[in-house]
PDB file of C-alpha atoms and ligand atoms in Angstrom:
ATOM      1  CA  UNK A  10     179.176 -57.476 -76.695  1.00 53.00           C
ATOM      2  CA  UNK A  11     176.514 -59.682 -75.375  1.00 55.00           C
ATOM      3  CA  UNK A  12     174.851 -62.301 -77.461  1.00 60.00           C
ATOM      4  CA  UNK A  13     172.176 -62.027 -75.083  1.00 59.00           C
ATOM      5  CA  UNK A  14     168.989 -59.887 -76.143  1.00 65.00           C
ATOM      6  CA  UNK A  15     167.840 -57.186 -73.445  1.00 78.00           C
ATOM      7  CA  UNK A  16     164.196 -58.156 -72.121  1.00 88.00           C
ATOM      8  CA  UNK A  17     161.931 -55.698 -71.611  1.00 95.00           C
ATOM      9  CA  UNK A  18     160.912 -56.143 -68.143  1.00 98.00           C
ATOM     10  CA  UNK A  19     157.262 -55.173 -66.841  1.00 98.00           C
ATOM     11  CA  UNK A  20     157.246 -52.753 -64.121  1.00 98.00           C
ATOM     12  CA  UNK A  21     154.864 -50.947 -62.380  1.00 98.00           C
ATOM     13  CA  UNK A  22     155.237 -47.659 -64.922  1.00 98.00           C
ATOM     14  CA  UNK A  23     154.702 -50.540 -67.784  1.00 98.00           C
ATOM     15  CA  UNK A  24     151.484 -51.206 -66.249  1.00 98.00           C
ATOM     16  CA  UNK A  25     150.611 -47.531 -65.655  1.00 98.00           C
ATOM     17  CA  UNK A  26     151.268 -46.893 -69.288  1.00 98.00           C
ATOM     18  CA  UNK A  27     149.343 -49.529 -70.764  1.00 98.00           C
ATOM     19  CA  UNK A  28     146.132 -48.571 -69.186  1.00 98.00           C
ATOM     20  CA  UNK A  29     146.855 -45.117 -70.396  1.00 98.00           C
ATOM     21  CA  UNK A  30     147.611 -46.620 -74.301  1.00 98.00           C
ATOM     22  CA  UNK A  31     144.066 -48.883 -73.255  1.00 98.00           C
ATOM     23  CA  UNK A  32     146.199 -51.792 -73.756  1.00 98.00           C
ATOM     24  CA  UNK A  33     144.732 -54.767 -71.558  1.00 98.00           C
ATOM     25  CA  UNK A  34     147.341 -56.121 -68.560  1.00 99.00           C
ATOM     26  CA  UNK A  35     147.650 -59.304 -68.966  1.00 99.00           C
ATOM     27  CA  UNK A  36     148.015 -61.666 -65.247  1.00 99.00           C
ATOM     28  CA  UNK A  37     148.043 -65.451 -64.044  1.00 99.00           C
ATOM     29  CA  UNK A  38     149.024 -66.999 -61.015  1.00 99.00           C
ATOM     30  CA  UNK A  39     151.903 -69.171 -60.251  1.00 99.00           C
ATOM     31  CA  UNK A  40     153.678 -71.109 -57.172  1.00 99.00           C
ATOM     32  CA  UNK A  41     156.581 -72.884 -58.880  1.00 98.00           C
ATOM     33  CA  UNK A  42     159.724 -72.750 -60.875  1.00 98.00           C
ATOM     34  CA  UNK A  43     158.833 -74.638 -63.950  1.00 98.00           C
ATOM     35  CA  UNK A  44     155.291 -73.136 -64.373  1.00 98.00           C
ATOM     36  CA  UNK A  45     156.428 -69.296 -63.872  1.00 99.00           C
ATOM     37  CA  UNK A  46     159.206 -70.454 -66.414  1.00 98.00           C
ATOM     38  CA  UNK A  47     156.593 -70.902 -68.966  1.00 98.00           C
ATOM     39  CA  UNK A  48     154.130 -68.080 -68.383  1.00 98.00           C
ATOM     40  CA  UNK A  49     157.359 -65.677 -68.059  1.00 98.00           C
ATOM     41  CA  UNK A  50     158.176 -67.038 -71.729  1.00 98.00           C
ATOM     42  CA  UNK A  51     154.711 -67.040 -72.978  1.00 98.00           C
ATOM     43  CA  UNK A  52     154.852 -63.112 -72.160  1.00 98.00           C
ATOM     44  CA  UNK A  53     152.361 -62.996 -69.969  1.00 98.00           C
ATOM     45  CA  UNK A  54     152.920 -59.109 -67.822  1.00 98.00           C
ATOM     46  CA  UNK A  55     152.075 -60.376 -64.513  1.00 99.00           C
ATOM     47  CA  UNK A  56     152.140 -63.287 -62.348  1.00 99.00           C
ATOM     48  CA  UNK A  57     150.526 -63.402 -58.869  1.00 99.00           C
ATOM     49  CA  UNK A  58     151.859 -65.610 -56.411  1.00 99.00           C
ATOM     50  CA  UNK A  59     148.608 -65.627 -54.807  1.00 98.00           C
ATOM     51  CA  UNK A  60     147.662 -67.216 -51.495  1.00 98.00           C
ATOM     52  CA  UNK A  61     145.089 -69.120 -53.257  1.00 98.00           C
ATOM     53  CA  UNK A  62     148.328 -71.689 -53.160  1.00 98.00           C
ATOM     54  CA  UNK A  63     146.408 -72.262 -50.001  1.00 98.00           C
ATOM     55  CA  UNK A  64     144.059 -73.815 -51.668  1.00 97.00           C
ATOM     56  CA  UNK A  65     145.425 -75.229 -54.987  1.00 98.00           C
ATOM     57  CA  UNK A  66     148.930 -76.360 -53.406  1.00 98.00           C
ATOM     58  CA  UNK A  67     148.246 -77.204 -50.106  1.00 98.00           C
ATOM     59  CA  UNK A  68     144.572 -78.426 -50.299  1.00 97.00           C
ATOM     60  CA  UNK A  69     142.975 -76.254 -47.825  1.00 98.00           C
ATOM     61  CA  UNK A  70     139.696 -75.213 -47.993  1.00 96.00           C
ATOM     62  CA  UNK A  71     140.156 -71.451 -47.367  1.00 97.00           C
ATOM     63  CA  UNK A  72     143.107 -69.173 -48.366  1.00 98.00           C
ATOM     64  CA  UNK A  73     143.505 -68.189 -44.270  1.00 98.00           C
ATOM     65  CA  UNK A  74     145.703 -70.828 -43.155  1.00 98.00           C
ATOM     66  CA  UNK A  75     148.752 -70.519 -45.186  1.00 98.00           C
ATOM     67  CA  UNK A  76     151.603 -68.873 -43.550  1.00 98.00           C
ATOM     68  CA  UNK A  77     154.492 -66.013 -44.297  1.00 98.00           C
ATOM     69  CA  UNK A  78     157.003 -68.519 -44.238  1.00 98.00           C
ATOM     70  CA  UNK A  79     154.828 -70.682 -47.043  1.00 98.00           C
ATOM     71  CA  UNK A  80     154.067 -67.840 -49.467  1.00 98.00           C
ATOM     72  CA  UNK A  81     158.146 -66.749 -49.046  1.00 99.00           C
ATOM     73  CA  UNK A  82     158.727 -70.115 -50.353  1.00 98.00           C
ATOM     74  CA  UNK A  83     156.706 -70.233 -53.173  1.00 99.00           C
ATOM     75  CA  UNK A  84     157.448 -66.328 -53.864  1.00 99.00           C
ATOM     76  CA  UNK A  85     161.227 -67.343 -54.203  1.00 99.00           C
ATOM     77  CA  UNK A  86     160.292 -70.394 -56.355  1.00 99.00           C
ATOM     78  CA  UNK A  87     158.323 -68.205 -58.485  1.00 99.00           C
ATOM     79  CA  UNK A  88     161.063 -65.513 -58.894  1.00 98.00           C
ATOM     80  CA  UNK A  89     163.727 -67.964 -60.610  1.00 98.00           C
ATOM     81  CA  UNK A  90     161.797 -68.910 -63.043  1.00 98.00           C
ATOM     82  CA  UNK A  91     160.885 -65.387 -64.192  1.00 98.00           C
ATOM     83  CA  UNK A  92     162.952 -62.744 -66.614  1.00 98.00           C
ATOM     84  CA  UNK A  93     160.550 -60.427 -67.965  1.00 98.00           C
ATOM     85  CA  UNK A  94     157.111 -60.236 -66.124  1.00 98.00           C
ATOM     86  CA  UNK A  95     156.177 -57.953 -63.092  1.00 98.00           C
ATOM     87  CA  UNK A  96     155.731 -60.705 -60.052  1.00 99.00           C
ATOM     88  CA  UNK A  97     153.039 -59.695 -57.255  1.00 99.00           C
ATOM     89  CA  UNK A  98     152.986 -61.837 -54.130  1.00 99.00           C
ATOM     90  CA  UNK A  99     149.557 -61.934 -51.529  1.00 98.00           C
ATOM     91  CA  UNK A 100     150.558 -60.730 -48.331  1.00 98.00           C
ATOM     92  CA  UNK A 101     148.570 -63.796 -46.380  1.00 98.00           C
ATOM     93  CA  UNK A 102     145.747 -63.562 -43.503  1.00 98.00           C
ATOM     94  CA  UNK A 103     146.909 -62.373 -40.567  1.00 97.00           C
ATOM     95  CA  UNK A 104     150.666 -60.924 -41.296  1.00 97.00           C
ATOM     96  CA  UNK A 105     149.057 -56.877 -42.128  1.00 98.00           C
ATOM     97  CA  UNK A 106     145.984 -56.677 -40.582  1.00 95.00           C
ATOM     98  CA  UNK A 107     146.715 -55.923 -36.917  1.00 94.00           C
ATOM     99  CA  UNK A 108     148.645 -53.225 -37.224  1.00 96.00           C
ATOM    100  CA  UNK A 109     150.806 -51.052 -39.567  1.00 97.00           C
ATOM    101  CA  UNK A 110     154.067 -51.883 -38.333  1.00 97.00           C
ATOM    102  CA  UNK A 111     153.320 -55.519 -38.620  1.00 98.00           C
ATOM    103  CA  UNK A 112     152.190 -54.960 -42.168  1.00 98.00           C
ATOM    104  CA  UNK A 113     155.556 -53.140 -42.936  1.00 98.00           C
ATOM    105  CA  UNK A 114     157.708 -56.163 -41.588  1.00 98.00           C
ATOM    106  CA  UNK A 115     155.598 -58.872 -43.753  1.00 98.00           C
ATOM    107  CA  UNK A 116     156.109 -57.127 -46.544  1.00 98.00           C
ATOM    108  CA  UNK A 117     159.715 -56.041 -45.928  1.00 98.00           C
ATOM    109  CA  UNK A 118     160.370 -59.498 -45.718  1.00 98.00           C
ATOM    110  CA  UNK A 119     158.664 -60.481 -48.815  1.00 98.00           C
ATOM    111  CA  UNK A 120     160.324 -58.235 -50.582  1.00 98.00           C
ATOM    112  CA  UNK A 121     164.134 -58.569 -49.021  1.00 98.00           C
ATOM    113  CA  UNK A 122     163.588 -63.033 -49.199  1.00 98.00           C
ATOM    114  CA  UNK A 123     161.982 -63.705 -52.228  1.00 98.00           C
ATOM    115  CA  UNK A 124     163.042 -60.953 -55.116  1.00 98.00           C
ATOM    116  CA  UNK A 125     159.928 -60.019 -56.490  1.00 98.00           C
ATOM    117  CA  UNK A 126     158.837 -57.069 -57.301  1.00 98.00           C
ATOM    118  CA  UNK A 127     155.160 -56.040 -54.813  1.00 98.00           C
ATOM    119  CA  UNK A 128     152.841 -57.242 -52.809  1.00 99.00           C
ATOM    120  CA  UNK A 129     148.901 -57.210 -52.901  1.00 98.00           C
ATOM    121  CA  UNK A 130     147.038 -56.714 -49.881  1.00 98.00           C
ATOM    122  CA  UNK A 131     143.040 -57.180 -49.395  1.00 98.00           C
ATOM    123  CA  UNK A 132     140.659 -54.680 -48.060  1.00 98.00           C
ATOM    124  CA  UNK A 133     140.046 -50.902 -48.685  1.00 98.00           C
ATOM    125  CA  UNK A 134     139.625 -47.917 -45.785  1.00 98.00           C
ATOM    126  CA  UNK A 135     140.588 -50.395 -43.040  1.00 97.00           C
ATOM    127  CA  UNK A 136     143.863 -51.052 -44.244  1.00 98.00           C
ATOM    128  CA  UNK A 137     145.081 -47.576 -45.709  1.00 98.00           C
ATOM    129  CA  UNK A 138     147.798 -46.783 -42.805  1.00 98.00           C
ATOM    130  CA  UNK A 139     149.414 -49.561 -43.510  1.00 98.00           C
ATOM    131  CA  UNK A 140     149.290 -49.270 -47.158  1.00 98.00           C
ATOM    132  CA  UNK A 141     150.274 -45.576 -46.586  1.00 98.00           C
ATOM    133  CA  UNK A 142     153.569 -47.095 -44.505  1.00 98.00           C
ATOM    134  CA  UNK A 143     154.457 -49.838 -47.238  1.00 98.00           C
ATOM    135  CA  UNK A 144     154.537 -47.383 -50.309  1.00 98.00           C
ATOM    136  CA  UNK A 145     156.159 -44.979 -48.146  1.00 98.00           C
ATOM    137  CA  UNK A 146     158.819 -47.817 -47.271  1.00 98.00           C
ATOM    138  CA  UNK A 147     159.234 -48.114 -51.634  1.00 98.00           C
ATOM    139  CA  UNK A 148     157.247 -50.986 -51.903  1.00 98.00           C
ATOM    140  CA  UNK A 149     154.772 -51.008 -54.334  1.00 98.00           C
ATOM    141  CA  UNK A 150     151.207 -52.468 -53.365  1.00 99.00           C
ATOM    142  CA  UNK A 151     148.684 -53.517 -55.585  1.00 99.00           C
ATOM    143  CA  UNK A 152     145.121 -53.284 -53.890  1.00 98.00           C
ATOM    144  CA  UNK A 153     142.106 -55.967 -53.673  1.00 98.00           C
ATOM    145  CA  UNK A 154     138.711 -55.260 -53.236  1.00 98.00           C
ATOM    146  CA  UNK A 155     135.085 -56.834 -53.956  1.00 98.00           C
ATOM    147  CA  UNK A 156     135.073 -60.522 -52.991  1.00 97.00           C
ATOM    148  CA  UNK A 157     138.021 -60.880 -50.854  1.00 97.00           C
ATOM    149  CA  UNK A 158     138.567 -64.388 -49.622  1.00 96.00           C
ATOM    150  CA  UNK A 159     140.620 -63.506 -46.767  1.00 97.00           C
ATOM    151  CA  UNK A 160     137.299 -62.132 -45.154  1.00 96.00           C
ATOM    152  CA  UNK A 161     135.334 -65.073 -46.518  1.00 95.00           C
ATOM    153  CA  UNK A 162     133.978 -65.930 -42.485  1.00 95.00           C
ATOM    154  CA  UNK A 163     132.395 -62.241 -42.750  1.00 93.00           C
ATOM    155  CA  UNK A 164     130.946 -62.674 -46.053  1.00 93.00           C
ATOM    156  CA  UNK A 165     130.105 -66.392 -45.318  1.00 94.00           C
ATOM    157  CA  UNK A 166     129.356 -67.225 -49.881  1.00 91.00           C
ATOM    158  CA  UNK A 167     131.680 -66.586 -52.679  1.00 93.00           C
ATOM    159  CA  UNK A 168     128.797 -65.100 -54.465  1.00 94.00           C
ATOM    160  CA  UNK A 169     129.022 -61.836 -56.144  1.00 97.00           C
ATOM    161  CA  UNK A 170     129.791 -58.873 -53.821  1.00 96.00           C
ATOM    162  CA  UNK A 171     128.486 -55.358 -54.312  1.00 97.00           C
ATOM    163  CA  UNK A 172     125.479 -55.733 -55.772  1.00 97.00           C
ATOM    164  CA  UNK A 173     123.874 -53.637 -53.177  1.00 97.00           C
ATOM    165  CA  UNK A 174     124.411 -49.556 -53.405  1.00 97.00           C
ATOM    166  CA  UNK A 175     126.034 -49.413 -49.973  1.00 98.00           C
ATOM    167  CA  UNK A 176     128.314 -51.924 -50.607  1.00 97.00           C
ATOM    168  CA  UNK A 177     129.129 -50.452 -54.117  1.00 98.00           C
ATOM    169  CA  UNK A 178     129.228 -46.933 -53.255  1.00 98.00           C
ATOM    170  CA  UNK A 179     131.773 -47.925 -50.133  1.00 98.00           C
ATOM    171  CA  UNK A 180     134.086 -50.107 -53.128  1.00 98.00           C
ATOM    172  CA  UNK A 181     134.285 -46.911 -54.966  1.00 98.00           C
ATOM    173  CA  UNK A 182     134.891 -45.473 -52.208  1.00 98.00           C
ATOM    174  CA  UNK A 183     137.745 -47.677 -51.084  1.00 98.00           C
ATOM    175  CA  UNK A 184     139.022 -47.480 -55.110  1.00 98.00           C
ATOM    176  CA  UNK A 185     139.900 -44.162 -54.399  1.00 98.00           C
ATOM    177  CA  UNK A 186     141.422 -44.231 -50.936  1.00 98.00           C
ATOM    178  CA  UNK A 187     143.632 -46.550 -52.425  1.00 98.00           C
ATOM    179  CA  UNK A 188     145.245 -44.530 -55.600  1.00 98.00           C
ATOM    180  CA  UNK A 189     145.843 -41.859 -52.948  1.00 98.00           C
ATOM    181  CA  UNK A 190     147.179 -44.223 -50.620  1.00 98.00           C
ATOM    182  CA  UNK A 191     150.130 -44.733 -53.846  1.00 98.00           C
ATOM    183  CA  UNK A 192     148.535 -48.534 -54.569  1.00 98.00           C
ATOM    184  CA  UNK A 193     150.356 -48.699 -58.594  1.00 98.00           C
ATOM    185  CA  UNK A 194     146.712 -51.022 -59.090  1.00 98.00           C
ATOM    186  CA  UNK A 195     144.024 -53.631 -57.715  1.00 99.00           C
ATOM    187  CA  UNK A 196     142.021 -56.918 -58.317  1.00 99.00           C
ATOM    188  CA  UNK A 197     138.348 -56.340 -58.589  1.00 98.00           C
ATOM    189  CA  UNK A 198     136.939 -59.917 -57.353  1.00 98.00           C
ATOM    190  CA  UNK A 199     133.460 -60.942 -58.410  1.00 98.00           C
ATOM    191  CA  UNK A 200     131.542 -57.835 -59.073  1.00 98.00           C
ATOM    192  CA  UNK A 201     129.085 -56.643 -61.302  1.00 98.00           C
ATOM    193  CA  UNK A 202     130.622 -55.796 -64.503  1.00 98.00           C
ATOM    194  CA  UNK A 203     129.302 -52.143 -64.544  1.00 98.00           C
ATOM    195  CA  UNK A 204     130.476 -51.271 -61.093  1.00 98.00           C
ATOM    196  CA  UNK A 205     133.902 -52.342 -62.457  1.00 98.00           C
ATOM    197  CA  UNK A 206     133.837 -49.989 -65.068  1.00 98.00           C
ATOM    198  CA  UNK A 207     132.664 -47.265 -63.307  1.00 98.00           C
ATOM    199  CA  UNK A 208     135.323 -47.878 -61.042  1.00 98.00           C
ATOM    200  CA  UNK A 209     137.990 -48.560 -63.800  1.00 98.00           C
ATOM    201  CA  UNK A 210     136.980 -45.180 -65.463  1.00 98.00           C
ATOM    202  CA  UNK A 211     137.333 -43.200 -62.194  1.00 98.00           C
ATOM    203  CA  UNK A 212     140.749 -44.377 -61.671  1.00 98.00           C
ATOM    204  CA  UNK A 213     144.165 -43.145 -63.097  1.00 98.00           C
ATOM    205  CA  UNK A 214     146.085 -46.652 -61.906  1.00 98.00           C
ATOM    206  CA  UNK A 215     144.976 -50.134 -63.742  1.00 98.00           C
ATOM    207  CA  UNK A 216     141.695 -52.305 -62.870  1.00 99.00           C
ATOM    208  CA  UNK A 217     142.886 -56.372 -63.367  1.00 98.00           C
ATOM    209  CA  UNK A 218     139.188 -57.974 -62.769  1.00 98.00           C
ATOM    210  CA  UNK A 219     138.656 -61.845 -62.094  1.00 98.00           C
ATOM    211  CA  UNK A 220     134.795 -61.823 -62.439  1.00 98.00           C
ATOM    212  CA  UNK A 221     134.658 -58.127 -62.799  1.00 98.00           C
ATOM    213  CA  UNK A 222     133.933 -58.483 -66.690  1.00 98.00           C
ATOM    214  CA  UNK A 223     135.459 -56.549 -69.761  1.00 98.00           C
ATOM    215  CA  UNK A 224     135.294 -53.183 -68.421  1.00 98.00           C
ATOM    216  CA  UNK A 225     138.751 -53.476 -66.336  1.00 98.00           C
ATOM    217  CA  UNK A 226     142.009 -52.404 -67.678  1.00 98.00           C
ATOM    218  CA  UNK A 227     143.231 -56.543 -67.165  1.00 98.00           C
ATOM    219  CA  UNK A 228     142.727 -59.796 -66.167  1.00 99.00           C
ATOM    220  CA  UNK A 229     143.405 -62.336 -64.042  1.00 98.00           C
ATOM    221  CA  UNK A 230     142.809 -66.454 -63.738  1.00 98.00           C
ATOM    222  CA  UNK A 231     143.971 -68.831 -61.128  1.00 98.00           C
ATOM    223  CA  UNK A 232     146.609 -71.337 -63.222  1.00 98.00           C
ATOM    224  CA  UNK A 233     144.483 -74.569 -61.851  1.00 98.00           C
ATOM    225  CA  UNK A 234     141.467 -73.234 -62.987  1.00 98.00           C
ATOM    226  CA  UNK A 235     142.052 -71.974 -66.672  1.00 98.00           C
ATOM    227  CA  UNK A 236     144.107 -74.595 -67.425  1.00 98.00           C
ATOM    228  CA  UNK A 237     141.694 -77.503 -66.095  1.00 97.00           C
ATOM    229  CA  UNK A 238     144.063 -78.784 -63.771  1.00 97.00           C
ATOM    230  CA  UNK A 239     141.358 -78.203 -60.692  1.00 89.00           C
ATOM    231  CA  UNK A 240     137.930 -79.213 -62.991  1.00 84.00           C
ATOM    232  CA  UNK A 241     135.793 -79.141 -59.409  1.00 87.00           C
ATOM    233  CA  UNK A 242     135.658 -75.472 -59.786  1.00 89.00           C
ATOM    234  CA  UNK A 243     133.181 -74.183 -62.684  1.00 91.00           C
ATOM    235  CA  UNK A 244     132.216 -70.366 -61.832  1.00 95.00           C
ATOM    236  CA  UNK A 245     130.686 -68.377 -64.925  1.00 96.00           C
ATOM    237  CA  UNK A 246     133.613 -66.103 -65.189  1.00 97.00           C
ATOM    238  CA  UNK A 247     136.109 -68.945 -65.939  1.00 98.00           C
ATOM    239  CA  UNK A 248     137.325 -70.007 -69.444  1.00 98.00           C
ATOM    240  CA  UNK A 249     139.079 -73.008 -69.248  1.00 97.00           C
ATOM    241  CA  UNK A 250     141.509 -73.468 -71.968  1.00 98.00           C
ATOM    242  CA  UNK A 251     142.857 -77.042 -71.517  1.00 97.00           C
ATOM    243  CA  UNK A 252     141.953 -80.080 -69.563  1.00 97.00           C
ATOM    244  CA  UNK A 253     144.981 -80.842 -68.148  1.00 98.00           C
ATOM    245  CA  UNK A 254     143.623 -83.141 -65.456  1.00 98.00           C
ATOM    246  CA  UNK A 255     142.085 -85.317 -68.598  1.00 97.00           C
ATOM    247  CA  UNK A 256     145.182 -85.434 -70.020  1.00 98.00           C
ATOM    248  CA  UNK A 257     147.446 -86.074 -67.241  1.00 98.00           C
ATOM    249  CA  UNK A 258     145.172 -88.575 -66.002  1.00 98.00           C
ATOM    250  CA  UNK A 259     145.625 -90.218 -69.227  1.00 98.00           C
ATOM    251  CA  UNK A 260     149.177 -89.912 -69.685  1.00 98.00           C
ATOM    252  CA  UNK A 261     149.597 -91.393 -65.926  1.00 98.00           C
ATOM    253  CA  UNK A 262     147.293 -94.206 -67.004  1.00 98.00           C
ATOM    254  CA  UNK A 263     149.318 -95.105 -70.004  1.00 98.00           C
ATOM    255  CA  UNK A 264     151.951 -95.170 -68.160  1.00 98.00           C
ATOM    256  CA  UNK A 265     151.102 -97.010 -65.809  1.00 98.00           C
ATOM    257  CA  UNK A 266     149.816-100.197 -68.124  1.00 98.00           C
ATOM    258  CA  UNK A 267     153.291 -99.661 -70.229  1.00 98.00           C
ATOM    259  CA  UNK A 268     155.142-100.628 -66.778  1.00 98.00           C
ATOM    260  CA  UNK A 269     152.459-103.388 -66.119  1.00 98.00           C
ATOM    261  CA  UNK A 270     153.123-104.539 -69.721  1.00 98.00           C
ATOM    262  CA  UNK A 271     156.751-104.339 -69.570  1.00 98.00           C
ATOM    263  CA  UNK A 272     156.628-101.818 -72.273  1.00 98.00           C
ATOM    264  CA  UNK A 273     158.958 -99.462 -70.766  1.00 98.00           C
ATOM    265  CA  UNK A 274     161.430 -99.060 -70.517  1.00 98.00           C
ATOM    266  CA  UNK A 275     162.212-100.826 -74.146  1.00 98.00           C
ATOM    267  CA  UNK A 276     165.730-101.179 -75.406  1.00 98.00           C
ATOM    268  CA  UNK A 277     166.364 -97.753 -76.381  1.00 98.00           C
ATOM    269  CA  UNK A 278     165.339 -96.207 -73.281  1.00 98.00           C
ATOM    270  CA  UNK A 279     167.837 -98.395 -70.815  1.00 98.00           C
ATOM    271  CA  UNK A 280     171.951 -98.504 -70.416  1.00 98.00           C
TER     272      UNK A 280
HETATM  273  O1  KIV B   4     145.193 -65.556 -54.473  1.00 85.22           O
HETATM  274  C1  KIV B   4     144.770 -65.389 -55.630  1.00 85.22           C
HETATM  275  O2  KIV B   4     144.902 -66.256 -56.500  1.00 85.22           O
HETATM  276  C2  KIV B   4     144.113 -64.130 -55.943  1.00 85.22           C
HETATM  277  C3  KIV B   4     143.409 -64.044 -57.252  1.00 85.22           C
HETATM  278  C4  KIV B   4     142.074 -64.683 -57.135  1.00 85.22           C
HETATM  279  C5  KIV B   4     143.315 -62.651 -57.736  1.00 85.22           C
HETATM  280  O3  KIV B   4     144.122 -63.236 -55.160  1.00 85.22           O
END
């Protein structure tokens, strides 16, 4: 007999059933090994390997320039460290938009290098046949719409998005096309918190809202941002719940003057 306990691993059902029970989803991003690790532990249900690595990892000031090849390696990072949660990788700019067969292969090879467990894909009506195609291939695909930082040269701001009618009647629009298209969910990004429920209620599959407000069936927080590792970034929908750039800063500092002062290592720490 094993001493090992069975985990109870999030799936896609897990998450279908916990809207239904009106139990909130839980979701954070991740890039790495050691952080997954901890998130995976803290029982956290999902973990995004988003392509905001683009900006948080790599520096860059948009999330369009990071490649397949980059997200695969964080993906795969990302997967060792977890046992229990449901991980979600972006599908970056560029590798689904052109055409459905090109979607199919980026996530195919998402999927077949990396071990996790879907992929999330921006957009709504213009992207359905190659939704469509990836479900149909058994992938599961978790939708984004509202501010959608892939498109963020068409929007031009990160401000709110839909606060218009046509713009919010053509999200609720796009909510639906993608339950039928078989998405298992979707981010709602920075929209008004009433549109979110509205769209929340008319859906069977779960709402995970990062500005979207309570109304959505979860939530979701880039790691650098709630836990004060990034402190540039201060949008009213983020609660930061550590300063971890204070701290590190002042762990780094310390020590740095212990090896100035020839503090460390002291006898105990050497051979
Ligand atoms: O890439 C990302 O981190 C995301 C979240 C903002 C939902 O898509």
């Amino acid at each position: 007999m094993s001493i090992h306990k069975e985990v109870k691993k999030v799936t896609t059902n897990t998450l279908q059933k916990m809207k239904a029970a009106g139990e909130p989803i839980s979701m954070i991003t991740a890039y790495d090994f050691s952080f997954a690790k901890i998130f995976d532990a803290a029982g956290i249900d999902v973990i995004l390997v988003g392509d905001s690595a683009s900006n948080v990892m790599a520096g860059h000031e948009t999330t369009l320039p990071i490649t397949l090849e980059q997200m695969i390696y964080h993906a795969q990072s990302v997967v060792r460290g977890v046992n229990r949660s449901l991980v979600v990788v972006d599908l970056p700019f560029g590798t689904y938009q052109s055409n459905s067969d090109v979607a199919l292969a980026s996530a195919i090879r998402i999927m077949k290098e990396t071990g996790a467990h879907s992929v999330k894909m921006e957009g709504g009506e213009e992207i359905i046949d190659s939704i469509k195609k990836i479900v149909a291939a058994g992938i599961p695909v978790m939708g984004h719409l509202g501010l959608t930082p892939q498109s963020i040269y068409k929007f031009g701001t990160y401000t709110v998005r839909a606060k218009e009618e046509a713009e919010a009647a053509k999200l609720k629009n796009d909510a639906l096309l993608l339950q039928q298209a078989g998405c298992f969910g979707m981010v709602l990004e920075k929209i008004p918190a009433q549109l979110a429920k509205e769209v929340s209620e008319s859906l069977l599959i779960p709402t995970i809202g990062i500005g979207a407000g309570v109304f959505c069936n979860g939530q979701v927080l880039v790691m650098h941002d709630m836990l004060g590792i990034n402190t540039e970034f201060k949008p009213r929908f983020l609660r930061q719940y550590l300063n971890l750039h204070e701290q590190i800063t002042g762990a780094v500092q310390q020590y740095i003057s212990d090896v100035k002062r020839k503090d460390f290592p002291n006898a105990e720490e050497q051979y």
